[in-house]
């Protein structure tokens, strides 16, 4: 069973910053794309950011220019750095791993809560 471990969520004031991290098994990390998604109360799941195993990143329109995804292939982690947070960023954030070579598979983390409030 592949387990993704997310960390870094919490409460932050509007305009603040937060960094999320997702740790994945080293056996599959290097041949996987990583992504962050979120689900706010009463809304559908939304793409936040993705990064390929080669390091190419893409972002959802609502976070582009404020959020930045990165990966560390030595530590098998994918991080999401979030700046200038607003209450509309409040959601449960989920890490997603997509194995892109060999036996294809998709795995999700358990989610971490991010709350932006004064």
mmCIF file with all atom_site columns, C-alpha atoms in Angstrom:
data_model
loop_
_atom_site.group_PDB
_atom_site.id
_atom_site.type_symbol
_atom_site.label_atom_id
_atom_site.label_alt_id
_atom_site.label_comp_id
_atom_site.label_asym_id
_atom_site.label_entity_id
_atom_site.label_seq_id
_atom_site.pdbx_PDB_ins_code
_atom_site.Cartn_x
_atom_site.Cartn_y
_atom_site.Cartn_z
_atom_site.occupancy
_atom_site.B_iso_or_equiv
_atom_site.pdbx_formal_charge
_atom_site.auth_seq_id
_atom_site.auth_comp_id
_atom_site.auth_asym_id
_atom_site.auth_atom_id
_atom_site.pdbx_PDB_model_num
ATOM 1   C CA . UNK A 1 1   ? 0.000   0.000  0.000   1.00 0.00 ? 1   UNK A CA 1
ATOM 2   C CA . UNK A 1 2   ? 1.470   3.333  -1.088  1.00 0.00 ? 2   UNK A CA 1
ATOM 3   C CA . UNK A 1 3   ? 1.139   6.037  1.530   1.00 0.00 ? 3   UNK A CA 1
ATOM 4   C CA . UNK A 1 4   ? 1.516   9.749  0.931   1.00 0.00 ? 4   UNK A CA 1
ATOM 5   C CA . UNK A 1 5   ? 2.163   11.810 4.034   1.00 0.00 ? 5   UNK A CA 1
ATOM 6   C CA . UNK A 1 6   ? 1.097   15.449 3.928   1.00 0.00 ? 6   UNK A CA 1
ATOM 7   C CA . UNK A 1 7   ? 2.158   18.085 6.427   1.00 0.00 ? 7   UNK A CA 1
ATOM 8   C CA . UNK A 1 8   ? 2.196   21.822 6.909   1.00 0.00 ? 8   UNK A CA 1
ATOM 9   C CA . UNK A 1 9   ? -1.451  22.752 7.023   1.00 0.00 ? 9   UNK A CA 1
ATOM 10  C CA . UNK A 1 10  ? -2.907  25.062 9.619   1.00 0.00 ? 10  UNK A CA 1
ATOM 11  C CA . UNK A 1 11  ? -4.420  28.437 10.350  1.00 0.00 ? 11  UNK A CA 1
ATOM 12  C CA . UNK A 1 12  ? -2.980  31.547 8.754   1.00 0.00 ? 12  UNK A CA 1
ATOM 13  C CA . UNK A 1 13  ? -4.096  35.148 8.495   1.00 0.00 ? 13  UNK A CA 1
ATOM 14  C CA . UNK A 1 14  ? -5.052  36.697 5.161   1.00 0.00 ? 14  UNK A CA 1
ATOM 15  C CA . UNK A 1 15  ? -1.948  37.803 3.314   1.00 0.00 ? 15  UNK A CA 1
ATOM 16  C CA . UNK A 1 16  ? 0.144   35.195 5.062   1.00 0.00 ? 16  UNK A CA 1
ATOM 17  C CA . UNK A 1 17  ? 2.169   32.290 3.739   1.00 0.00 ? 17  UNK A CA 1
ATOM 18  C CA . UNK A 1 18  ? 2.179   28.564 4.298   1.00 0.00 ? 18  UNK A CA 1
ATOM 19  C CA . UNK A 1 19  ? 4.162   25.652 2.985   1.00 0.00 ? 19  UNK A CA 1
ATOM 20  C CA . UNK A 1 20  ? 2.732   22.185 2.462   1.00 0.00 ? 20  UNK A CA 1
ATOM 21  C CA . UNK A 1 21  ? 4.840   19.088 2.009   1.00 0.00 ? 21  UNK A CA 1
ATOM 22  C CA . UNK A 1 22  ? 4.037   15.636 0.655   1.00 0.00 ? 22  UNK A CA 1
ATOM 23  C CA . UNK A 1 23  ? 6.345   12.708 1.295   1.00 0.00 ? 23  UNK A CA 1
ATOM 24  C CA . UNK A 1 24  ? 6.148   9.714  -1.018  1.00 0.00 ? 24  UNK A CA 1
ATOM 25  C CA . UNK A 1 25  ? 7.873   6.325  -1.257  1.00 0.00 ? 25  UNK A CA 1
ATOM 26  C CA . UNK A 1 26  ? 11.264  6.554  -2.884  1.00 0.00 ? 26  UNK A CA 1
ATOM 27  C CA . UNK A 1 27  ? 10.626  3.461  -4.976  1.00 0.00 ? 27  UNK A CA 1
ATOM 28  C CA . UNK A 1 28  ? 8.159   5.321  -7.211  1.00 0.00 ? 28  UNK A CA 1
ATOM 29  C CA . UNK A 1 29  ? 8.729   9.042  -6.628  1.00 0.00 ? 29  UNK A CA 1
ATOM 30  C CA . UNK A 1 30  ? 11.254  9.627  -9.398  1.00 0.00 ? 30  UNK A CA 1
ATOM 31  C CA . UNK A 1 31  ? 8.953   8.158  -12.058 1.00 0.00 ? 31  UNK A CA 1
ATOM 32  C CA . UNK A 1 32  ? 5.854   9.964  -10.863 1.00 0.00 ? 32  UNK A CA 1
ATOM 33  C CA . UNK A 1 33  ? 4.173   13.271 -11.451 1.00 0.00 ? 33  UNK A CA 1
ATOM 34  C CA . UNK A 1 34  ? 3.029   15.051 -8.301  1.00 0.00 ? 34  UNK A CA 1
ATOM 35  C CA . UNK A 1 35  ? 0.094   17.319 -7.766  1.00 0.00 ? 35  UNK A CA 1
ATOM 36  C CA . UNK A 1 36  ? -1.809  19.322 -5.202  1.00 0.00 ? 36  UNK A CA 1
ATOM 37  C CA . UNK A 1 37  ? -5.574  19.624 -5.278  1.00 0.00 ? 37  UNK A CA 1
ATOM 38  C CA . UNK A 1 38  ? -8.021  21.187 -2.887  1.00 0.00 ? 38  UNK A CA 1
ATOM 39  C CA . UNK A 1 39  ? -11.644 20.944 -1.907  1.00 0.00 ? 39  UNK A CA 1
ATOM 40  C CA . UNK A 1 40  ? -13.407 23.790 -0.189  1.00 0.00 ? 40  UNK A CA 1
ATOM 41  C CA . UNK A 1 41  ? -16.687 23.273 1.695   1.00 0.00 ? 41  UNK A CA 1
ATOM 42  C CA . UNK A 1 42  ? -19.545 22.969 -0.750  1.00 0.00 ? 42  UNK A CA 1
ATOM 43  C CA . UNK A 1 43  ? -17.276 23.055 -3.801  1.00 0.00 ? 43  UNK A CA 1
ATOM 44  C CA . UNK A 1 44  ? -15.805 20.536 -6.191  1.00 0.00 ? 44  UNK A CA 1
ATOM 45  C CA . UNK A 1 45  ? -12.222 19.420 -6.014  1.00 0.00 ? 45  UNK A CA 1
ATOM 46  C CA . UNK A 1 46  ? -9.950  21.896 -7.756  1.00 0.00 ? 46  UNK A CA 1
ATOM 47  C CA . UNK A 1 47  ? -6.534  21.578 -9.334  1.00 0.00 ? 47  UNK A CA 1
ATOM 48  C CA . UNK A 1 48  ? -3.960  23.691 -7.512  1.00 0.00 ? 48  UNK A CA 1
ATOM 49  C CA . UNK A 1 49  ? -0.648  22.706 -9.070  1.00 0.00 ? 49  UNK A CA 1
ATOM 50  C CA . UNK A 1 50  ? 1.151   19.840 -10.744 1.00 0.00 ? 50  UNK A CA 1
ATOM 51  C CA . UNK A 1 51  ? 4.767   19.032 -11.454 1.00 0.00 ? 51  UNK A CA 1
ATOM 52  C CA . UNK A 1 52  ? 6.126   16.371 -13.749 1.00 0.00 ? 52  UNK A CA 1
ATOM 53  C CA . UNK A 1 53  ? 8.952   14.041 -12.860 1.00 0.00 ? 53  UNK A CA 1
ATOM 54  C CA . UNK A 1 54  ? 11.065  16.288 -15.077 1.00 0.00 ? 54  UNK A CA 1
ATOM 55  C CA . UNK A 1 55  ? 10.169  19.369 -13.056 1.00 0.00 ? 55  UNK A CA 1
ATOM 56  C CA . UNK A 1 56  ? 7.675   21.104 -15.341 1.00 0.00 ? 56  UNK A CA 1
ATOM 57  C CA . UNK A 1 57  ? 5.004   22.864 -13.300 1.00 0.00 ? 57  UNK A CA 1
ATOM 58  C CA . UNK A 1 58  ? 1.485   23.978 -14.027 1.00 0.00 ? 58  UNK A CA 1
ATOM 59  C CA . UNK A 1 59  ? -1.042  25.888 -11.913 1.00 0.00 ? 59  UNK A CA 1
ATOM 60  C CA . UNK A 1 60  ? -4.711  26.492 -11.529 1.00 0.00 ? 60  UNK A CA 1
ATOM 61  C CA . UNK A 1 61  ? -5.837  29.950 -12.584 1.00 0.00 ? 61  UNK A CA 1
ATOM 62  C CA . UNK A 1 62  ? -6.868  30.949 -9.076  1.00 0.00 ? 62  UNK A CA 1
ATOM 63  C CA . UNK A 1 63  ? -3.409  30.378 -7.604  1.00 0.00 ? 63  UNK A CA 1
ATOM 64  C CA . UNK A 1 64  ? -1.056  31.172 -10.464 1.00 0.00 ? 64  UNK A CA 1
ATOM 65  C CA . UNK A 1 65  ? 1.528   33.700 -9.361  1.00 0.00 ? 65  UNK A CA 1
ATOM 66  C CA . UNK A 1 66  ? 0.851   33.093 -5.645  1.00 0.00 ? 66  UNK A CA 1
ATOM 67  C CA . UNK A 1 67  ? 1.523   29.376 -5.218  1.00 0.00 ? 67  UNK A CA 1
ATOM 68  C CA . UNK A 1 68  ? 4.635   27.503 -6.267  1.00 0.00 ? 68  UNK A CA 1
ATOM 69  C CA . UNK A 1 69  ? 5.143   23.757 -6.481  1.00 0.00 ? 69  UNK A CA 1
ATOM 70  C CA . UNK A 1 70  ? 8.522   22.082 -6.257  1.00 0.00 ? 70  UNK A CA 1
ATOM 71  C CA . UNK A 1 71  ? 9.923   18.616 -5.841  1.00 0.00 ? 71  UNK A CA 1
ATOM 72  C CA . UNK A 1 72  ? 13.017  17.224 -4.193  1.00 0.00 ? 72  UNK A CA 1
ATOM 73  C CA . UNK A 1 73  ? 13.956  13.919 -5.771  1.00 0.00 ? 73  UNK A CA 1
ATOM 74  C CA . UNK A 1 74  ? 16.589  13.261 -3.106  1.00 0.00 ? 74  UNK A CA 1
ATOM 75  C CA . UNK A 1 75  ? 14.063  13.578 -0.284  1.00 0.00 ? 75  UNK A CA 1
ATOM 76  C CA . UNK A 1 76  ? 11.089  12.194 -2.227  1.00 0.00 ? 76  UNK A CA 1
ATOM 77  C CA . UNK A 1 77  ? 8.972   15.188 -1.382  1.00 0.00 ? 77  UNK A CA 1
ATOM 78  C CA . UNK A 1 78  ? 6.753   17.600 -3.270  1.00 0.00 ? 78  UNK A CA 1
ATOM 79  C CA . UNK A 1 79  ? 6.139   20.961 -1.650  1.00 0.00 ? 79  UNK A CA 1
ATOM 80  C CA . UNK A 1 80  ? 3.569   23.667 -2.226  1.00 0.00 ? 80  UNK A CA 1
ATOM 81  C CA . UNK A 1 81  ? 4.642   27.147 -1.178  1.00 0.00 ? 81  UNK A CA 1
ATOM 82  C CA . UNK A 1 82  ? 1.659   29.440 -0.799  1.00 0.00 ? 82  UNK A CA 1
ATOM 83  C CA . UNK A 1 83  ? 1.883   33.229 -0.616  1.00 0.00 ? 83  UNK A CA 1
ATOM 84  C CA . UNK A 1 84  ? -0.651  36.004 -0.195  1.00 0.00 ? 84  UNK A CA 1
ATOM 85  C CA . UNK A 1 85  ? -3.311  33.654 1.071   1.00 0.00 ? 85  UNK A CA 1
ATOM 86  C CA . UNK A 1 86  ? -6.945  34.725 1.084   1.00 0.00 ? 86  UNK A CA 1
ATOM 87  C CA . UNK A 1 87  ? -10.017 33.255 2.789   1.00 0.00 ? 87  UNK A CA 1
ATOM 88  C CA . UNK A 1 88  ? -10.937 31.757 -0.590  1.00 0.00 ? 88  UNK A CA 1
ATOM 89  C CA . UNK A 1 89  ? -7.892  29.495 -0.274  1.00 0.00 ? 89  UNK A CA 1
ATOM 90  C CA . UNK A 1 90  ? -9.435  27.801 2.743   1.00 0.00 ? 90  UNK A CA 1
ATOM 91  C CA . UNK A 1 91  ? -9.818  24.125 1.885   1.00 0.00 ? 91  UNK A CA 1
ATOM 92  C CA . UNK A 1 92  ? -8.548  20.640 2.483   1.00 0.00 ? 92  UNK A CA 1
ATOM 93  C CA . UNK A 1 93  ? -5.452  20.203 0.355   1.00 0.00 ? 93  UNK A CA 1
ATOM 94  C CA . UNK A 1 94  ? -4.649  16.793 -1.094  1.00 0.00 ? 94  UNK A CA 1
ATOM 95  C CA . UNK A 1 95  ? -1.428  15.460 -2.528  1.00 0.00 ? 95  UNK A CA 1
ATOM 96  C CA . UNK A 1 96  ? -1.653  13.253 -5.604  1.00 0.00 ? 96  UNK A CA 1
ATOM 97  C CA . UNK A 1 97  ? 0.986   10.955 -7.032  1.00 0.00 ? 97  UNK A CA 1
ATOM 98  C CA . UNK A 1 98  ? 0.671   9.620  -10.574 1.00 0.00 ? 98  UNK A CA 1
ATOM 99  C CA . UNK A 1 99  ? 3.068   6.900  -11.608 1.00 0.00 ? 99  UNK A CA 1
ATOM 100 C CA . UNK A 1 100 ? 3.830   7.620  -15.261 1.00 0.00 ? 100 UNK A CA 1
ATOM 101 C CA . UNK A 1 101 ? 6.151   4.762  -16.229 1.00 0.00 ? 101 UNK A CA 1
ATOM 102 C CA . UNK A 1 102 ? 5.964   1.057  -15.688 1.00 0.00 ? 102 UNK A CA 1
ATOM 103 C CA . UNK A 1 103 ? 2.845   0.006  -13.827 1.00 0.00 ? 103 UNK A CA 1
ATOM 104 C CA . UNK A 1 104 ? 0.629   3.105  -13.986 1.00 0.00 ? 104 UNK A CA 1
ATOM 105 C CA . UNK A 1 105 ? -1.159  4.065  -10.788 1.00 0.00 ? 105 UNK A CA 1
ATOM 106 C CA . UNK A 1 106 ? -2.620  7.014  -8.901  1.00 0.00 ? 106 UNK A CA 1
ATOM 107 C CA . UNK A 1 107 ? -2.423  7.585  -5.169  1.00 0.00 ? 107 UNK A CA 1
ATOM 108 C CA . UNK A 1 108 ? -3.866  10.284 -2.903  1.00 0.00 ? 108 UNK A CA 1
ATOM 109 C CA . UNK A 1 109 ? -2.862  11.602 0.473   1.00 0.00 ? 109 UNK A CA 1
ATOM 110 C CA . UNK A 1 110 ? -5.249  11.907 3.375   1.00 0.00 ? 110 UNK A CA 1
ATOM 111 C CA . UNK A 1 111 ? -5.531  15.682 3.086   1.00 0.00 ? 111 UNK A CA 1
ATOM 112 C CA . UNK A 1 112 ? -4.407  18.573 5.236   1.00 0.00 ? 112 UNK A CA 1
ATOM 113 C CA . UNK A 1 113 ? -6.584  21.488 6.299   1.00 0.00 ? 113 UNK A CA 1
ATOM 114 C CA . UNK A 1 114 ? -5.608  25.033 5.401   1.00 0.00 ? 114 UNK A CA 1
ATOM 115 C CA . UNK A 1 115 ? -7.686  27.782 6.972   1.00 0.00 ? 115 UNK A CA 1
ATOM 116 C CA . UNK A 1 116 ? -7.173  31.426 6.109   1.00 0.00 ? 116 UNK A CA 1
ATOM 117 C CA . UNK A 1 117 ? -8.895  33.667 8.597   1.00 0.00 ? 117 UNK A CA 1
ATOM 118 C CA . UNK A 1 118 ? -8.294  36.700 10.753  1.00 0.00 ? 118 UNK A CA 1
#
